[in-house]
Short mmCIF file of C-alpha atoms and ligand atoms in Angstrom, two decimals:
data_model
loop_
_atom_site.label_atom_id
_atom_site.label_comp_id
_atom_site.label_asym_id
_atom_site.label_seq_id
_atom_site.Cartn_x
_atom_site.Cartn_y
_atom_site.Cartn_z
CA MET A 60 212.33 4.21 -55.95
CA SER A 61 211.11 5.32 -52.54
CA HIS A 62 209.87 8.86 -51.95
CA PHE A 63 209.38 8.47 -48.21
CA THR A 64 212.78 6.98 -47.48
CA ASN A 65 212.87 7.73 -43.75
CA ILE A 66 209.42 6.42 -43.09
CA PRO A 67 208.85 2.75 -42.29
CA LYS A 68 205.75 0.73 -43.01
CA ILE A 69 203.40 1.69 -40.19
CA GLN A 70 202.75 -1.24 -37.84
CA TYR A 71 200.58 -1.73 -34.79
CA GLU A 72 202.70 -1.48 -31.64
CA GLY A 73 199.99 -1.03 -29.00
CA PRO A 74 199.03 1.77 -26.60
CA SER A 75 202.37 1.89 -24.77
CA SER A 76 204.43 2.55 -27.92
CA LYS A 77 206.11 5.95 -28.19
CA ASN A 78 207.02 5.43 -31.83
CA PRO A 79 205.39 8.24 -33.85
CA PHE A 80 205.39 5.98 -36.92
CA ALA A 81 203.33 3.22 -35.32
CA PHE A 82 199.65 2.62 -34.64
CA LYS A 83 198.79 2.62 -30.95
CA HIS A 84 195.18 1.47 -31.42
CA TYR A 85 194.49 0.59 -35.05
CA ASN A 86 195.38 -3.04 -35.51
CA PRO A 87 193.96 -3.86 -38.93
CA ASP A 88 193.62 -7.63 -38.53
CA GLU A 89 192.43 -7.64 -34.92
CA THR A 90 188.85 -8.89 -34.69
CA VAL A 91 186.49 -6.52 -32.97
CA ALA A 92 182.76 -7.31 -32.72
CA GLY A 93 183.02 -10.11 -35.22
CA LYS A 94 185.23 -8.66 -37.92
CA PRO A 95 188.70 -7.24 -38.50
CA MET A 96 189.13 -3.56 -37.72
CA ARG A 97 190.08 -2.81 -41.32
CA ASP A 98 186.65 -4.06 -42.46
CA HIS A 99 184.80 -1.95 -39.93
CA MET A 100 186.61 1.18 -41.05
CA ARG A 101 187.38 0.72 -44.73
CA PHE A 102 189.79 3.67 -44.56
CA ALA A 103 190.44 5.64 -47.74
CA ALA A 104 192.99 8.34 -48.54
CA ALA A 105 191.87 11.36 -50.57
CA TYR A 106 194.11 11.84 -53.60
CA TRP A 107 193.38 15.56 -53.69
CA HIS A 108 194.65 16.19 -50.17
CA VAL A 109 197.57 13.76 -50.09
CA MET A 110 198.99 14.54 -53.53
CA ARG A 111 197.54 17.85 -54.68
CA ASN A 112 196.98 20.04 -51.65
CA GLY A 113 199.77 22.60 -51.41
CA LEU A 114 198.21 23.85 -48.13
CA SER A 115 197.52 27.40 -49.30
CA ASP A 116 194.85 29.37 -47.45
CA PRO A 117 192.88 32.53 -48.35
CA PHE A 118 195.83 34.68 -47.24
CA GLY A 119 198.86 32.81 -48.47
CA GLY A 120 200.28 30.42 -51.02
CA PRO A 121 201.27 26.80 -50.79
CA THR A 122 203.80 25.59 -48.21
CA ALA A 123 203.75 21.80 -48.66
CA LEU A 124 207.04 20.23 -49.70
CA MET A 125 206.51 17.74 -52.51
CA PRO A 126 209.98 16.86 -53.72
CA TRP A 127 208.57 14.28 -56.16
CA ASP A 128 206.40 16.86 -57.94
CA ASP A 129 207.94 19.05 -60.70
CA GLN A 130 204.90 21.38 -60.49
CA SER A 131 204.19 20.94 -64.20
CA ASN A 132 200.79 20.13 -65.65
CA SER A 133 202.29 17.25 -67.60
CA LEU A 134 201.10 13.69 -67.93
CA ASP A 135 204.53 12.48 -66.75
CA ASN A 136 204.22 14.40 -63.53
CA ALA A 137 200.72 12.96 -63.01
CA LEU A 138 201.98 9.41 -63.54
CA LYS A 139 204.85 9.92 -61.11
CA ARG A 140 202.49 11.29 -58.47
CA ALA A 141 200.41 8.13 -58.73
CA ASP A 142 203.48 6.04 -57.87
CA VAL A 143 204.20 8.21 -54.83
CA PHE A 144 200.57 7.96 -53.74
CA PHE A 145 200.65 4.16 -53.85
CA GLU A 146 203.82 4.13 -51.79
CA PHE A 147 201.92 6.26 -49.29
CA LEU A 148 198.99 3.79 -49.27
CA ASP A 149 201.38 0.91 -48.82
CA LYS A 150 203.23 2.49 -45.91
CA THR A 151 200.11 3.66 -44.07
CA GLY A 152 198.24 0.41 -44.69
CA ILE A 153 195.25 2.33 -46.06
CA ASP A 154 193.26 -0.05 -48.25
CA TYR A 155 191.20 2.41 -50.34
CA TYR A 156 191.46 5.78 -52.07
CA CYS A 157 189.18 8.38 -53.64
CA PHE A 158 189.87 10.88 -56.41
CA HIS A 159 188.54 13.67 -58.60
CA ASP A 160 189.35 13.37 -62.31
CA ARG A 161 191.45 16.54 -62.19
CA ASP A 162 193.51 15.42 -59.18
CA ILE A 163 194.81 12.35 -60.87
CA ALA A 164 195.16 13.72 -64.40
CA PRO A 165 195.86 17.17 -65.85
CA GLU A 166 193.25 19.38 -67.47
CA LEU A 167 194.76 20.18 -70.89
CA GLU A 168 193.96 22.61 -73.78
CA ASN A 169 190.70 20.92 -74.67
CA LEU A 170 188.31 18.26 -73.44
CA ALA A 171 189.52 15.56 -75.84
CA LYS A 172 193.11 15.94 -74.61
CA SER A 173 192.01 16.00 -70.98
CA ASN A 174 189.96 12.83 -71.55
CA ASP A 175 192.94 11.20 -73.15
CA ALA A 176 195.23 12.09 -70.23
CA LEU A 177 192.64 10.75 -67.79
CA GLU A 178 192.50 7.45 -69.65
CA LYS A 179 196.28 7.12 -69.55
CA VAL A 180 196.49 7.83 -65.84
CA THR A 181 193.59 5.44 -65.21
CA GLU A 182 195.49 2.70 -67.00
CA HIS A 183 198.51 3.42 -64.81
CA LEU A 184 196.43 3.41 -61.63
CA LEU A 185 194.92 0.08 -62.63
CA GLY A 186 198.42 -1.38 -62.82
CA LEU A 187 199.27 0.05 -59.40
CA GLN A 188 196.04 -1.34 -57.92
CA LYS A 189 196.72 -4.78 -59.32
CA ALA A 190 200.27 -4.81 -57.98
CA SER A 191 199.26 -3.64 -54.49
CA GLY A 192 195.71 -4.90 -53.90
CA LYS A 193 194.61 -1.35 -53.07
CA LYS A 194 191.07 -0.45 -54.11
CA LEU A 195 189.07 2.54 -55.24
CA LEU A 196 186.33 3.53 -52.77
CA TRP A 197 184.88 6.17 -55.10
CA GLY A 198 185.69 8.49 -57.93
CA THR A 199 184.22 11.86 -58.81
CA ALA A 200 184.51 14.70 -61.32
CA CYS A 201 185.81 18.09 -60.29
CA LEU A 202 183.02 20.40 -61.49
CA PHE A 203 183.96 23.36 -59.33
CA SER A 204 187.57 24.51 -59.86
CA HIS A 205 187.66 25.61 -63.47
CA PRO A 206 186.29 29.12 -64.19
CA ARG A 207 183.71 27.64 -66.60
CA TYR A 208 181.92 26.29 -63.49
CA ALA A 209 181.87 29.64 -61.70
CA GLN A 210 178.06 29.69 -62.04
CA GLY A 211 177.55 25.98 -61.47
CA ALA A 212 177.85 22.80 -63.50
CA GLY A 213 174.59 20.82 -63.39
CA THR A 214 172.90 24.05 -62.33
CA SER A 215 174.73 26.39 -64.70
CA PRO A 216 172.57 28.89 -66.60
CA SER A 217 174.49 27.71 -69.70
CA ALA A 218 173.46 24.42 -71.31
CA ASP A 219 176.94 24.18 -72.84
CA VAL A 220 178.57 24.30 -69.42
CA PHE A 221 176.12 21.60 -68.27
CA ALA A 222 177.17 19.48 -71.25
CA TYR A 223 180.88 20.02 -70.48
CA GLY A 224 180.26 18.95 -66.89
CA ALA A 225 178.27 15.92 -68.05
CA ALA A 226 181.14 14.96 -70.35
CA GLN A 227 183.49 15.11 -67.37
CA VAL A 228 181.09 12.95 -65.36
CA LYS A 229 181.01 10.42 -68.19
CA ALA A 230 184.80 10.23 -68.37
CA ALA A 231 185.16 10.09 -64.57
CA MET A 232 182.56 7.30 -64.42
CA ASP A 233 184.45 5.40 -67.11
CA ALA A 234 187.65 5.76 -65.06
CA THR A 235 185.89 4.74 -61.83
CA HIS A 236 184.34 1.73 -63.55
CA LYS A 237 187.63 0.65 -65.06
CA LEU A 238 189.27 0.84 -61.63
CA GLY A 239 186.53 -1.26 -60.02
CA GLY A 240 185.38 1.71 -57.94
CA GLU A 241 182.79 0.76 -55.34
CA GLY A 242 181.08 4.12 -55.60
CA TYR A 243 180.77 7.38 -57.48
CA THR A 244 180.23 10.69 -55.68
CA PHE A 245 178.58 13.96 -56.60
CA TRP A 246 179.62 16.91 -54.53
CA GLY A 247 178.00 20.01 -55.99
CA GLY A 248 180.62 22.57 -55.08
CA ARG A 249 179.06 25.28 -57.24
CA GLU A 250 175.55 23.88 -57.44
CA GLY A 251 173.85 26.76 -55.70
CA TYR A 252 173.42 30.49 -56.04
CA ALA A 253 174.84 33.77 -54.85
CA THR A 254 171.60 35.72 -55.33
CA LEU A 255 168.06 34.71 -56.26
CA LEU A 256 167.77 37.93 -58.26
CA ASN A 257 169.51 36.20 -61.17
CA THR A 258 168.46 32.62 -60.45
CA ASP A 259 165.65 30.35 -61.61
CA MET A 260 165.95 27.91 -58.73
CA LYS A 261 163.31 25.46 -59.97
CA ARG A 262 164.93 25.18 -63.38
CA GLU A 263 168.40 24.75 -61.88
CA LEU A 264 167.21 21.93 -59.62
CA ASP A 265 165.48 20.24 -62.56
CA HIS A 266 168.80 20.39 -64.41
CA LEU A 267 170.78 19.01 -61.47
CA ALA A 268 168.37 16.07 -61.30
CA ALA A 269 168.74 15.62 -65.06
CA MET A 270 172.52 15.37 -64.60
CA LEU A 271 172.11 12.66 -61.96
CA TRP A 272 169.61 10.74 -64.09
CA LEU A 273 172.01 10.84 -67.05
CA ALA A 274 174.67 9.29 -64.79
CA VAL A 275 172.27 6.62 -63.46
CA ASP A 276 171.26 5.65 -67.00
CA TYR A 277 174.86 5.64 -68.19
CA ALA A 278 175.90 3.40 -65.28
CA LYS A 279 173.39 0.79 -66.47
CA LYS A 280 174.73 1.05 -70.00
CA ILE A 281 178.36 0.41 -69.01
CA GLY A 282 177.53 -2.09 -66.27
CA PHE A 283 178.76 0.09 -63.41
CA THR A 284 177.07 -1.31 -60.32
CA GLY A 285 178.82 0.87 -57.76
CA GLN A 286 176.85 3.05 -55.37
CA PHE A 287 176.11 6.69 -56.25
CA TYR A 288 176.51 9.22 -53.46
CA ILE A 289 175.55 12.82 -52.93
CA GLU A 290 177.66 14.75 -50.45
CA PRO A 291 175.81 17.51 -48.59
CA LYS A 292 177.41 20.88 -47.82
CA PRO A 293 175.56 24.11 -47.05
CA ARG A 294 177.86 26.83 -48.35
CA GLU A 295 181.41 27.62 -49.32
CA PRO A 296 182.01 28.13 -52.14
CA SER A 297 178.40 29.15 -52.96
CA THR A 298 176.37 31.40 -50.68
CA HIS A 299 173.62 28.81 -50.71
CA GLN A 300 174.17 25.30 -51.99
CA TYR A 301 171.22 23.17 -52.97
CA ASP A 302 172.65 20.05 -51.29
CA SER A 303 172.83 21.96 -48.03
CA ASP A 304 172.44 19.10 -45.55
CA ALA A 305 171.31 15.48 -45.35
CA ALA A 306 167.63 16.42 -45.10
CA ALA A 307 167.81 18.75 -48.12
CA CYS A 308 169.58 16.07 -50.16
CA LEU A 309 166.99 13.47 -49.23
CA ASN A 310 164.17 15.83 -50.17
CA PHE A 311 165.82 16.47 -53.53
CA LEU A 312 166.35 12.75 -54.19
CA ARG A 313 162.73 11.98 -53.29
CA GLN A 314 161.35 14.82 -55.38
CA TYR A 315 163.17 13.60 -58.47
CA GLY A 316 162.63 9.87 -57.94
CA LEU A 317 166.32 9.20 -57.28
CA MET A 318 166.11 7.54 -53.84
CA ASP A 319 166.73 4.05 -55.19
CA HIS A 320 169.91 5.15 -56.92
CA PHE A 321 171.68 7.37 -54.39
CA LYS A 322 172.96 7.30 -50.85
CA LEU A 323 174.61 10.08 -48.89
CA ASN A 324 178.29 10.67 -48.27
CA ILE A 325 178.31 12.62 -45.00
CA GLU A 326 181.28 14.81 -44.08
CA THR A 327 181.82 16.04 -40.54
CA ASN A 328 182.99 19.56 -41.33
CA HIS A 329 180.06 20.02 -43.72
CA ALA A 330 177.68 19.00 -40.93
CA THR A 331 179.28 21.63 -38.72
CA LEU A 332 178.91 24.31 -41.40
CA ALA A 333 175.25 23.32 -41.76
CA GLY A 334 174.78 24.00 -38.05
CA HIS A 335 174.34 20.32 -37.23
CA THR A 336 176.36 17.75 -35.37
CA MET A 337 177.79 14.82 -37.34
CA LEU A 338 175.59 12.61 -35.18
CA HIS A 339 172.53 14.49 -36.42
CA GLU A 340 173.48 14.18 -40.08
CA LEU A 341 174.30 10.48 -39.75
CA THR A 342 171.03 9.86 -37.92
CA VAL A 343 169.00 11.62 -40.63
CA ALA A 344 170.76 9.59 -43.33
CA ILE A 345 170.46 6.24 -41.52
CA ASP A 346 166.78 6.75 -40.67
CA ALA A 347 166.13 7.14 -44.39
CA GLY A 348 168.16 4.00 -45.16
CA ALA A 349 170.51 6.25 -47.09
CA LEU A 350 173.84 6.43 -45.27
CA GLY A 351 176.43 5.30 -47.78
CA SER A 352 179.84 6.62 -46.87
CA ILE A 353 181.65 9.12 -44.66
CA ASP A 354 184.19 11.84 -45.37
CA ALA A 355 186.16 11.75 -42.15
CA ASN A 356 187.50 15.03 -40.86
CA GLN A 357 186.63 17.68 -38.29
CA GLY A 358 186.21 21.44 -38.20
CA ASP A 359 187.67 24.09 -35.96
CA GLU A 360 185.16 25.77 -33.67
CA LEU A 361 187.11 29.03 -33.82
CA ILE A 362 187.29 29.26 -37.61
CA GLY A 363 184.13 29.64 -39.66
CA TRP A 364 185.20 27.79 -42.78
CA ASP A 365 185.80 24.26 -43.95
CA THR A 366 189.15 23.60 -42.28
CA ASP A 367 189.13 19.86 -43.08
CA GLU A 368 191.25 18.89 -40.08
CA PHE A 369 192.18 15.31 -39.44
CA PRO A 370 189.73 13.66 -37.03
CA THR A 371 191.29 13.38 -33.57
CA ASP A 372 188.27 14.05 -31.34
CA LEU A 373 187.42 10.77 -29.62
CA TYR A 374 183.86 11.81 -28.82
CA LEU A 375 183.35 12.41 -32.53
CA THR A 376 184.89 9.13 -33.67
CA THR A 377 182.95 7.24 -30.99
CA SER A 378 179.65 8.74 -32.07
CA ILE A 379 180.41 8.06 -35.74
CA MET A 380 181.28 4.43 -35.05
CA LEU A 381 178.16 4.03 -32.88
CA LYS A 382 176.13 5.01 -35.93
CA VAL A 383 178.12 2.84 -38.35
CA LEU A 384 177.63 -0.16 -36.06
CA GLU A 385 173.95 0.67 -35.64
CA MET A 386 173.44 0.45 -39.39
CA GLY A 387 175.26 -2.87 -39.52
CA GLY A 388 178.54 -1.52 -40.94
CA PHE A 389 179.56 -0.12 -44.29
CA THR A 390 178.76 -1.99 -47.48
CA THR A 391 180.17 0.01 -50.39
CA GLY A 392 181.23 2.99 -48.28
CA GLY A 393 184.05 3.68 -45.87
CA LEU A 394 185.90 6.36 -43.94
CA ASN A 395 187.56 8.63 -46.47
CA PHE A 396 190.05 11.07 -44.94
CA ASP A 397 188.85 14.21 -46.69
CA ALA A 398 191.29 16.03 -44.47
CA LYS A 399 194.39 18.12 -44.84
CA ARG A 400 197.36 19.00 -42.72
CA ARG A 401 197.65 22.47 -41.23
CA ARG A 402 199.56 24.91 -43.43
CA GLU A 403 202.49 24.85 -41.04
CA SER A 404 202.74 21.01 -41.20
CA HIS A 405 204.41 21.18 -44.56
CA GLU A 406 206.84 18.25 -44.46
CA PRO A 407 205.99 14.93 -46.15
CA GLU A 408 206.21 13.05 -42.84
CA ASP A 409 203.30 15.15 -41.56
CA LEU A 410 201.09 13.27 -44.03
CA PHE A 411 201.87 10.16 -42.02
CA HIS A 412 201.32 11.69 -38.59
CA ALA A 413 197.98 13.02 -39.82
CA HIS A 414 196.68 9.72 -41.13
CA ILE A 415 198.10 7.63 -38.26
CA GLY A 416 196.30 9.94 -35.83
CA GLY A 417 193.03 9.70 -37.72
CA MET A 418 193.20 5.92 -37.94
CA ASP A 419 194.05 5.54 -34.26
CA ALA A 420 191.25 7.94 -33.30
CA PHE A 421 188.76 5.83 -35.25
CA ALA A 422 190.12 2.62 -33.77
CA ARG A 423 189.49 4.03 -30.29
CA GLY A 424 186.07 5.23 -31.42
CA LEU A 425 185.26 1.75 -32.70
CA LYS A 426 186.31 0.06 -29.46
CA ALA A 427 184.42 2.57 -27.33
CA ALA A 428 181.32 2.21 -29.51
CA VAL A 429 181.42 -1.58 -29.32
CA ALA A 430 181.76 -1.41 -25.53
CA ILE A 431 178.88 1.08 -25.23
CA ARG A 432 176.67 -1.20 -27.29
CA GLU A 433 177.64 -4.28 -25.30
CA ASP A 434 177.01 -2.45 -22.04
CA ARG A 435 173.43 -1.71 -23.24
CA ARG A 436 172.67 0.99 -20.65
CA LEU A 437 172.32 3.66 -23.35
CA ALA A 438 170.21 1.54 -25.68
CA ASP A 439 168.02 0.30 -22.84
CA PHE A 440 167.47 3.82 -21.63
CA VAL A 441 166.30 4.98 -25.05
CA ALA A 442 164.05 1.95 -25.50
CA ASN A 443 162.50 2.52 -22.05
CA ARG A 444 162.00 6.19 -22.71
CA TYR A 445 159.41 5.32 -25.35
CA ALA A 446 157.75 2.48 -23.39
CA THR A 447 154.34 4.20 -23.36
CA TRP A 448 154.21 3.62 -27.11
CA ASN A 449 154.44 -0.15 -26.74
CA SER A 450 150.88 -0.73 -25.57
CA GLY A 451 147.60 1.05 -24.91
CA ILE A 452 146.99 4.39 -26.61
CA GLY A 453 150.60 4.66 -27.82
CA ALA A 454 150.45 1.38 -29.72
CA LYS A 455 147.10 2.38 -31.21
CA ILE A 456 148.51 5.70 -32.47
CA GLU A 457 151.58 4.02 -33.94
CA GLY A 458 149.34 1.39 -35.52
CA LYS A 459 147.16 4.15 -36.99
CA SER A 460 144.11 2.34 -35.59
CA VAL A 461 142.66 5.25 -33.67
CA THR A 462 140.66 8.43 -34.27
CA LEU A 463 141.37 11.90 -32.93
CA GLU A 464 138.23 11.60 -30.75
CA GLU A 465 139.56 8.41 -29.12
CA VAL A 466 142.94 10.01 -28.46
CA ALA A 467 141.21 13.01 -26.90
CA ALA A 468 139.05 10.70 -24.76
CA HIS A 469 142.21 8.96 -23.53
CA ALA A 470 143.68 12.31 -22.46
CA LEU A 471 140.47 13.20 -20.61
CA SER A 472 140.45 9.97 -18.62
CA ALA A 473 144.22 9.61 -18.06
CA GLY A 474 144.66 13.01 -16.41
CA GLU A 475 147.90 15.05 -16.32
CA PRO A 476 150.77 13.00 -17.83
CA VAL A 477 153.82 12.20 -15.69
CA LEU A 478 157.15 12.69 -17.50
CA ALA A 479 160.33 10.78 -16.63
CA SER A 480 163.67 12.60 -16.62
CA GLY A 481 165.68 12.70 -19.86
CA ARG A 482 168.83 11.98 -17.75
CA GLN A 483 171.12 13.75 -20.19
CA GLU A 484 173.89 14.24 -17.64
CA LEU A 485 173.80 10.61 -16.54
CA LEU A 486 173.94 9.42 -20.15
CA LYS A 487 176.94 11.63 -20.88
CA ASN A 488 178.62 10.20 -17.79
CA ILE A 489 178.00 6.69 -19.11
CA VAL A 490 179.54 7.57 -22.49
CA ASN A 491 182.57 9.00 -20.69
CA GLU A 492 183.11 5.68 -18.93
CA PHE A 493 184.09 4.22 -22.29
CA ILE A 494 186.23 6.98 -23.80
C1 XUL B 643 184.70 19.68 -50.48
C2 XUL B 643 184.62 18.23 -50.42
C3 XUL B 643 184.97 17.51 -51.67
C4 XUL B 643 184.21 16.26 -51.88
C5 XUL B 643 184.49 15.58 -53.20
O1 XUL B 643 184.39 20.32 -49.31
O2 XUL B 643 184.32 17.66 -49.40
O3 XUL B 643 186.33 17.29 -51.67
O4 XUL B 643 184.45 15.33 -50.89
O5 XUL B 643 184.28 16.41 -54.27
CO1 CO B 644 184.28 15.67 -48.86
#
């Protein structure tokens, strides 16, 4: 039975098409820079936004029409939603999805019953995956919605809450493993503090690391070889979250010896909230060899919270794809639309417009990024800008084969340095040639 009866399977019709249910730029099987577009992007749909987001905001309740959903917390309702979701994946041509345990299955009276429901839904999802060829990009546990996590999960002052969270992680990892998930994500929604007056920060961070180590060890035990990710976000819901940005996450991973086991899942709107550009966060992650995956969305400059809009900004998608190409493409990761419709876009068809727009925006970003790289003017400029490091005193400093006295002697003999222009305006003009 179809739940999106008026919506066709979305096909590529090219830039001149006026059909709102067609791709104008995303042509999944078209080869760009050596591989099909679908493999560059590895698009994923977020179960929580597509199936579970009623579109409420801090001032008003849900508006989204979900005629397939009876609004009950029953297993039956959860199973039916999964069918609808797979129809959505089929019609949009999105190859991957991501979930939290509590999006796909209900939280019931106790942990044993919730675990049981999760197993049943997982079984059902496995059947849907096999029938469709769709794949799981990553799974995760929701350790932030239930009131028990109000003071954190891994960082809770209560060891029993930690244990409950760990049990959820175990079950969510089992589900992810069963579904052949290529990754497992930790987003620490409540892993932070509201005031240091009641907080032992060092102890909380030790506990958070302990949670991650338990997961790493458990993965080995069950043979889960997927990639672990941490997703940085600076605030909201907490006042201060420990995983505040890419640099903070990397510092945490290094401090607790977890660098070999984790990569970062970088989300655009979280970068914005951290006071960084997405380009900055991606650069920090890539330079550490730790960019794993991307939560694709964008924020609103006029609203100070995590608005999770669908990515439509071509400068943004171009800069993201420049970075993805620079690192040689995704391996386990992809572009997960952690994005929701606006509250007033409440009809089911808006789900399609939203994802079509995001996919087309990334297709244009990919093509622009490939052209910018082939053109080479940007890359050559950057390489040239550092030319004084290629020989002479620069090469000696980089090679660590010089003393401070020798460097000082160089400065004395070389005289006042001559700086070349940074040419920011020219470089922006060059980027604009391709967008
Ligand atoms: C919240 C957020 C999460 C994570 C997964 O801002 O981004 O949905 O992506 O827990
Ligand atoms: Co996210």
